[in-house]
Coordinates of N, CA, C and O in Angstrom, one line a residue:
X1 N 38.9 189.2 37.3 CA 39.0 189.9 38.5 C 40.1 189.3 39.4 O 40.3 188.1 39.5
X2 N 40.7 190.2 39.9 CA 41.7 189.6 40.7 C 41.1 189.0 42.3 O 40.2 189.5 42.9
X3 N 41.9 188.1 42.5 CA 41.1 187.4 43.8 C 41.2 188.1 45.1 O 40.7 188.2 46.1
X4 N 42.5 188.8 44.4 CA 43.2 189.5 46.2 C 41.9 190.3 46.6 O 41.2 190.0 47.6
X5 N 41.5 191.2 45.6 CA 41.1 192.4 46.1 C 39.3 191.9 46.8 O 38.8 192.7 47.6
X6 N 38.4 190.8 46.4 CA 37.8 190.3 47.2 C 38.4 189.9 49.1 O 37.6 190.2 50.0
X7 N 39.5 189.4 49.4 CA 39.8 189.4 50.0 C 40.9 190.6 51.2 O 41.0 190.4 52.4
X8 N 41.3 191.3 50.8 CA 41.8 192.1 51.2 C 40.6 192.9 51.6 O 40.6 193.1 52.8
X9 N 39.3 193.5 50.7 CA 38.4 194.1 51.5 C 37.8 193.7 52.1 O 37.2 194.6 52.8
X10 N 37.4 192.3 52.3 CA 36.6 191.8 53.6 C 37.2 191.5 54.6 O 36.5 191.6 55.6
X11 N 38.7 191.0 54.6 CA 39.4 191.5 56.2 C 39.7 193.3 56.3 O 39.4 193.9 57.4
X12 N 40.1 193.8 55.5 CA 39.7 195.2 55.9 C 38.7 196.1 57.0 O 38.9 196.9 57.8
X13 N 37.6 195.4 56.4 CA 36.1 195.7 56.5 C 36.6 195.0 57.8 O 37.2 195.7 58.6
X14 N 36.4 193.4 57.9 CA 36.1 193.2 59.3 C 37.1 194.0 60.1 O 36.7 194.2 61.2
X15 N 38.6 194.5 59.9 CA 39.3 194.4 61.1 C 38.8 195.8 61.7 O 38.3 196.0 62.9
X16 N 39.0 196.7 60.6 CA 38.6 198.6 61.1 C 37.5 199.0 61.1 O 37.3 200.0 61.7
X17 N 36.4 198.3 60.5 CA 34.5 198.4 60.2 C 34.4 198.3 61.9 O 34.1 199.1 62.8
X18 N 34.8 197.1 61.9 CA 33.9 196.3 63.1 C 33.6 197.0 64.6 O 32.7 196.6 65.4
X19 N 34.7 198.4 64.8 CA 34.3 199.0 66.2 C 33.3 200.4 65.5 O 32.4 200.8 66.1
X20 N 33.7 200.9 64.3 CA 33.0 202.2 64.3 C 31.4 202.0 63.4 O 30.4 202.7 63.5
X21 N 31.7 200.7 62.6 CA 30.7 200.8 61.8 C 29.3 200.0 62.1 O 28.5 199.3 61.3
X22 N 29.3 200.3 63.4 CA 27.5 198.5 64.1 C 26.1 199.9 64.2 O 25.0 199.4 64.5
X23 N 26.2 201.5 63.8 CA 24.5 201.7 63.8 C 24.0 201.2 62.9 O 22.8 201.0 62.9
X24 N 24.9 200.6 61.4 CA 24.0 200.9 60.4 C 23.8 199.2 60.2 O 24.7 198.4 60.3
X25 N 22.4 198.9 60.0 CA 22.4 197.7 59.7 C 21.6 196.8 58.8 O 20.5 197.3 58.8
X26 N 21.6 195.9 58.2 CA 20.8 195.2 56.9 C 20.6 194.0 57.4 O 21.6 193.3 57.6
X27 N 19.5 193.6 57.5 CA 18.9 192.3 58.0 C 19.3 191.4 59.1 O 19.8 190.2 59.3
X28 N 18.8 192.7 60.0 CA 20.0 192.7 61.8 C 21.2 192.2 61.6 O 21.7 191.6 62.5
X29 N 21.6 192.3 60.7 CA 23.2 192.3 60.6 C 24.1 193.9 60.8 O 23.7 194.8 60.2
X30 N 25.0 193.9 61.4 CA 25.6 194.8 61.2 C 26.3 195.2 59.5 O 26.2 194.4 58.6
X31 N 26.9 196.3 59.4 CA 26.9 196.6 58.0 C 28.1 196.0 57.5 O 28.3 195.2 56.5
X32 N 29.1 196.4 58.4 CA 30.5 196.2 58.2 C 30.4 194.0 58.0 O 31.0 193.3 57.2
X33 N 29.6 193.6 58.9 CA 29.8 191.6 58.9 C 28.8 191.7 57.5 O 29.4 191.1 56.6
X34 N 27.9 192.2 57.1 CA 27.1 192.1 55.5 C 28.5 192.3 54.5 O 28.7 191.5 53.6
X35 N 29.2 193.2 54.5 CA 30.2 193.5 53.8 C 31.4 192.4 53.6 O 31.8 191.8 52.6
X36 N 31.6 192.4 54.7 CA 33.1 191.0 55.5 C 32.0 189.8 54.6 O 32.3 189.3 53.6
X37 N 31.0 189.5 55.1 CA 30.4 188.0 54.6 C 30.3 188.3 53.0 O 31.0 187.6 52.3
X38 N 29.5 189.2 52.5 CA 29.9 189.2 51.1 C 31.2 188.8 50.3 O 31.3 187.9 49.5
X39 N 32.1 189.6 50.7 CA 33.8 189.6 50.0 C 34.0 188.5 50.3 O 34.8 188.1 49.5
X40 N 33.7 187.4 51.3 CA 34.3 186.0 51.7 C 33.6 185.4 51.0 O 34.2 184.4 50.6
X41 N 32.2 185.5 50.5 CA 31.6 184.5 49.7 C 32.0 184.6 48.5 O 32.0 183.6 47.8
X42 N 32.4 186.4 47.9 CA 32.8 186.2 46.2 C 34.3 185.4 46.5 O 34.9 185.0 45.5
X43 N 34.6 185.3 47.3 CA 36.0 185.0 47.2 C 35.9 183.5 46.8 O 36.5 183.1 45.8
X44 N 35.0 182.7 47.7 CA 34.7 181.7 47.9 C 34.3 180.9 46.4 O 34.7 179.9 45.9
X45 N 33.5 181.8 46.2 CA 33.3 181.5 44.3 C 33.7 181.6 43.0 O 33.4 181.0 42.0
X46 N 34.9 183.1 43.5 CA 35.8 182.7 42.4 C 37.1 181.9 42.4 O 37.9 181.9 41.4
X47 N 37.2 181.0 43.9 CA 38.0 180.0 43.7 C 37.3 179.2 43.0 O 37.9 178.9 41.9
X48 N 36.4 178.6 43.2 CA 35.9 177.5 43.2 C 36.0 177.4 41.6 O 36.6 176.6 40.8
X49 N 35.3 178.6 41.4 CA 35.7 178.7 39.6 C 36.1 178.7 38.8 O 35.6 178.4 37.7
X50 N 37.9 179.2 39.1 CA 38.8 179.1 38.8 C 39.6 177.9 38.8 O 40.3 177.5 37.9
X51 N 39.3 177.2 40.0 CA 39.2 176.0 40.1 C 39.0 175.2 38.7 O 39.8 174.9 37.8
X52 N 37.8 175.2 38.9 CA 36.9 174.4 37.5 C 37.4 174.9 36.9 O 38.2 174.2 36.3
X53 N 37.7 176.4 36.4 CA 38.0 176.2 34.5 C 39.2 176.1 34.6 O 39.6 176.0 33.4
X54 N 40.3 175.9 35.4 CA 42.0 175.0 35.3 C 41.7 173.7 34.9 O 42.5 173.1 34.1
X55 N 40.4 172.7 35.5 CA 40.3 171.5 35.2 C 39.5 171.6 33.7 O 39.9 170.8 32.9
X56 N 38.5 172.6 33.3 CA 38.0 172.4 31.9 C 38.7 172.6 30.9 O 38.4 172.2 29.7
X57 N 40.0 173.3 31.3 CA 40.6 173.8 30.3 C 41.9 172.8 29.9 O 42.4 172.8 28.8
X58 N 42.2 172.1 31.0 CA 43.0 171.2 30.7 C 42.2 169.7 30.2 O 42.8 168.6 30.4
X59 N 41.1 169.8 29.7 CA 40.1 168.5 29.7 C 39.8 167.4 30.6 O 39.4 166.2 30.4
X60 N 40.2 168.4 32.1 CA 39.6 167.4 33.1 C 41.0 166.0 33.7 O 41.0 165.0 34.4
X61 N 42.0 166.7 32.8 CA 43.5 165.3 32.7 C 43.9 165.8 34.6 O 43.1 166.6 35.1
X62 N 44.5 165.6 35.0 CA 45.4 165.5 35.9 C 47.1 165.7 35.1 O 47.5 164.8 34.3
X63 N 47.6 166.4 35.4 CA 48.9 166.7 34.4 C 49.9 166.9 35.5 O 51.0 167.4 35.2
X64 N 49.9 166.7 36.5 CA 50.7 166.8 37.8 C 52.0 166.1 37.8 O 53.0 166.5 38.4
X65 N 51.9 165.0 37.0 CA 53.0 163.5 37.3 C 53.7 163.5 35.9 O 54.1 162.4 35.4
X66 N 53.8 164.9 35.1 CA 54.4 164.5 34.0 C 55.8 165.2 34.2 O 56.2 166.0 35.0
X67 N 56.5 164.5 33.0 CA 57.8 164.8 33.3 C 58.5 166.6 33.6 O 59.4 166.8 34.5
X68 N 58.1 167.6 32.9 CA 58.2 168.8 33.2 C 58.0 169.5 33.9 O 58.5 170.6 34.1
X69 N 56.7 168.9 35.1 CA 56.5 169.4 36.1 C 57.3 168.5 37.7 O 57.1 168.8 38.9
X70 N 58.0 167.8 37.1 CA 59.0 167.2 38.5 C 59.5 168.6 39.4 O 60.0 169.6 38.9
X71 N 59.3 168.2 40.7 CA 59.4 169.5 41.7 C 59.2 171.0 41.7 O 59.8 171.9 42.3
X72 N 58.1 171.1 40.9 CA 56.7 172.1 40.9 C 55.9 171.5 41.6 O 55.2 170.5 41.3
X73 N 56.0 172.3 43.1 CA 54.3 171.7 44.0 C 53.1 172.7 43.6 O 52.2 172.9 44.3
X74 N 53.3 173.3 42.3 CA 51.8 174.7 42.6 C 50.7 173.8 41.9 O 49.7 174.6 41.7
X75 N 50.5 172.6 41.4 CA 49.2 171.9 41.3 C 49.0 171.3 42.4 O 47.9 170.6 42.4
X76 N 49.6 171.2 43.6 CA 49.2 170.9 44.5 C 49.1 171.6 45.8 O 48.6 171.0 46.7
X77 N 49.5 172.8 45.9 CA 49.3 173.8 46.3 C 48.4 174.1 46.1 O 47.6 174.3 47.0
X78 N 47.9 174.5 44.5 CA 46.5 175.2 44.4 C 45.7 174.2 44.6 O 44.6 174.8 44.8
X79 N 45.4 173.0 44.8 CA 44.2 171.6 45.0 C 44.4 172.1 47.0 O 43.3 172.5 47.5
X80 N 45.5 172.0 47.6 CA 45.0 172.3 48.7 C 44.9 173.1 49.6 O 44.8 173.0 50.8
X81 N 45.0 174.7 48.5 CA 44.3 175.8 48.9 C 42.9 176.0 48.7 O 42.3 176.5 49.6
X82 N 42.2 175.4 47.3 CA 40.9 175.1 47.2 C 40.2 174.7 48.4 O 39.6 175.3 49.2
X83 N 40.5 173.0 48.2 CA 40.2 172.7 49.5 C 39.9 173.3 50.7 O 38.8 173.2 51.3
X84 N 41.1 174.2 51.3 CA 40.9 174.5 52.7 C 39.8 176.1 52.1 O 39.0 176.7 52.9
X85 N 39.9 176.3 51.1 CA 39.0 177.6 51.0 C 37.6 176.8 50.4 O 36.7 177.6 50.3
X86 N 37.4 175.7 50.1 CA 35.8 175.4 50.3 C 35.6 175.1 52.0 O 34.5 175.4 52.4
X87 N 36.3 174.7 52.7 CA 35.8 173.9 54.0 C 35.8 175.7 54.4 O 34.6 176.0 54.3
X88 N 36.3 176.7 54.8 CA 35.8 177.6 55.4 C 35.1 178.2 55.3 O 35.3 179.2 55.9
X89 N 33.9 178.1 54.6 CA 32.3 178.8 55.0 C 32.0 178.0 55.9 O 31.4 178.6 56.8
X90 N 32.2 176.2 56.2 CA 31.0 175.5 56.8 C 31.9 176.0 58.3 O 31.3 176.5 59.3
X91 N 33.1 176.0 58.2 CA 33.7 176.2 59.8 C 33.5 177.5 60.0 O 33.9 177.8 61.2
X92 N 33.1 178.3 59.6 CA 32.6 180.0 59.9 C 30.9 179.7 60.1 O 30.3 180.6 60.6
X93 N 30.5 178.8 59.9 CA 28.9 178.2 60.5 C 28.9 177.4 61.7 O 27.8 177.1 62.1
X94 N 29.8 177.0 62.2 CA 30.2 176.2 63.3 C 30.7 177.6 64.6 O 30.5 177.8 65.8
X95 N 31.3 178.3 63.7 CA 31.8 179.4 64.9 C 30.6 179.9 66.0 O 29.6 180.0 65.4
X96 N 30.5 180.2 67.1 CA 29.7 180.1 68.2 C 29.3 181.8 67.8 O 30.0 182.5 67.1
X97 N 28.3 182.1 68.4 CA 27.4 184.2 68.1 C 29.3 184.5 69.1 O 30.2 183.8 69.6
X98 N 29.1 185.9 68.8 CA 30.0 186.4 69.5 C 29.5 187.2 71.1 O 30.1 187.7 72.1
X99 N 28.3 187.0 70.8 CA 28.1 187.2 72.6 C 27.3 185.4 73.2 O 26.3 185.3 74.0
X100 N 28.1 184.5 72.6 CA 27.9 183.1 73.2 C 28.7 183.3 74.4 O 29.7 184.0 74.5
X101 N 28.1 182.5 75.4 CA 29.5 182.1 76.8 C 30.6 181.5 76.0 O 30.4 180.8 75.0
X102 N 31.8 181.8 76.6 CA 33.0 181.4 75.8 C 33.2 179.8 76.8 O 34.0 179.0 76.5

C-alpha cells in the first residue's frame, strides 16, 4: 500500500470534513476526527513497518558508511523521518481539547 494515500486522506478529511461533517458521530467523536485519527494511525504503522522490514531485510547491518553510499542522505532521512513520525501520536496527546482556554 502506498503510504501517501493514508495520509493525504486524513489531512483531507480533517481540512474539508471538519466544518460540514460534526452531526454524525462514533464514540462522541465527531466522524470526520474518527476518520483524520484512523488515517494517522495506519500511517503511523506502516512506517513503523516499513521501517522494520528495511532493517530485517538488510539483517539488521547498518549499511550507511559504506563506500557507495558516500553523499546519499536517504538512510538518514528515512531514520529521521521515522523518528519524527513515531513522536507524533504522543505530541497529538499533549495537544490541549479544542474548546480548552487558549
Amino acid at each position: 500500500i502506498n503510504l501517501a494515500i493514508p495520509i493525504f486522506l486524513g489531512m483531507m478529511v480533517a481540512r474539508y470534513f471538519k466544518q460540514t461533517w460534526t452531526g454524525a458521530q462514533c464514540c462522541s467523536k465527531d466522524m470526520w476526527f474518527v476518520i483524520h485519527r484512523l488515517m494517522m494511525v495506519l500511517t503511523w504503522l506502516l512506517t513503523l513497518a516499513g521501517f522494520f522490514l528495511i532493517f530485517f531485510e538488510l539483517g539488521f547491518e547498518w549499511i550507511g558508511n559504506r563506500e557507495e553510499s558516500t553523499g546519499n542522505p536517504h538512510h538518514i532521512l528515512g531514520c529521521v523521518t521515522t523518528g519524527l513520525c513515531f513522536i507524533q501520536p504522543f505530541m497529538a496527546l499533549l495537544r490541549p481539547d479544542p474548546d480548552s482556554r487558549k
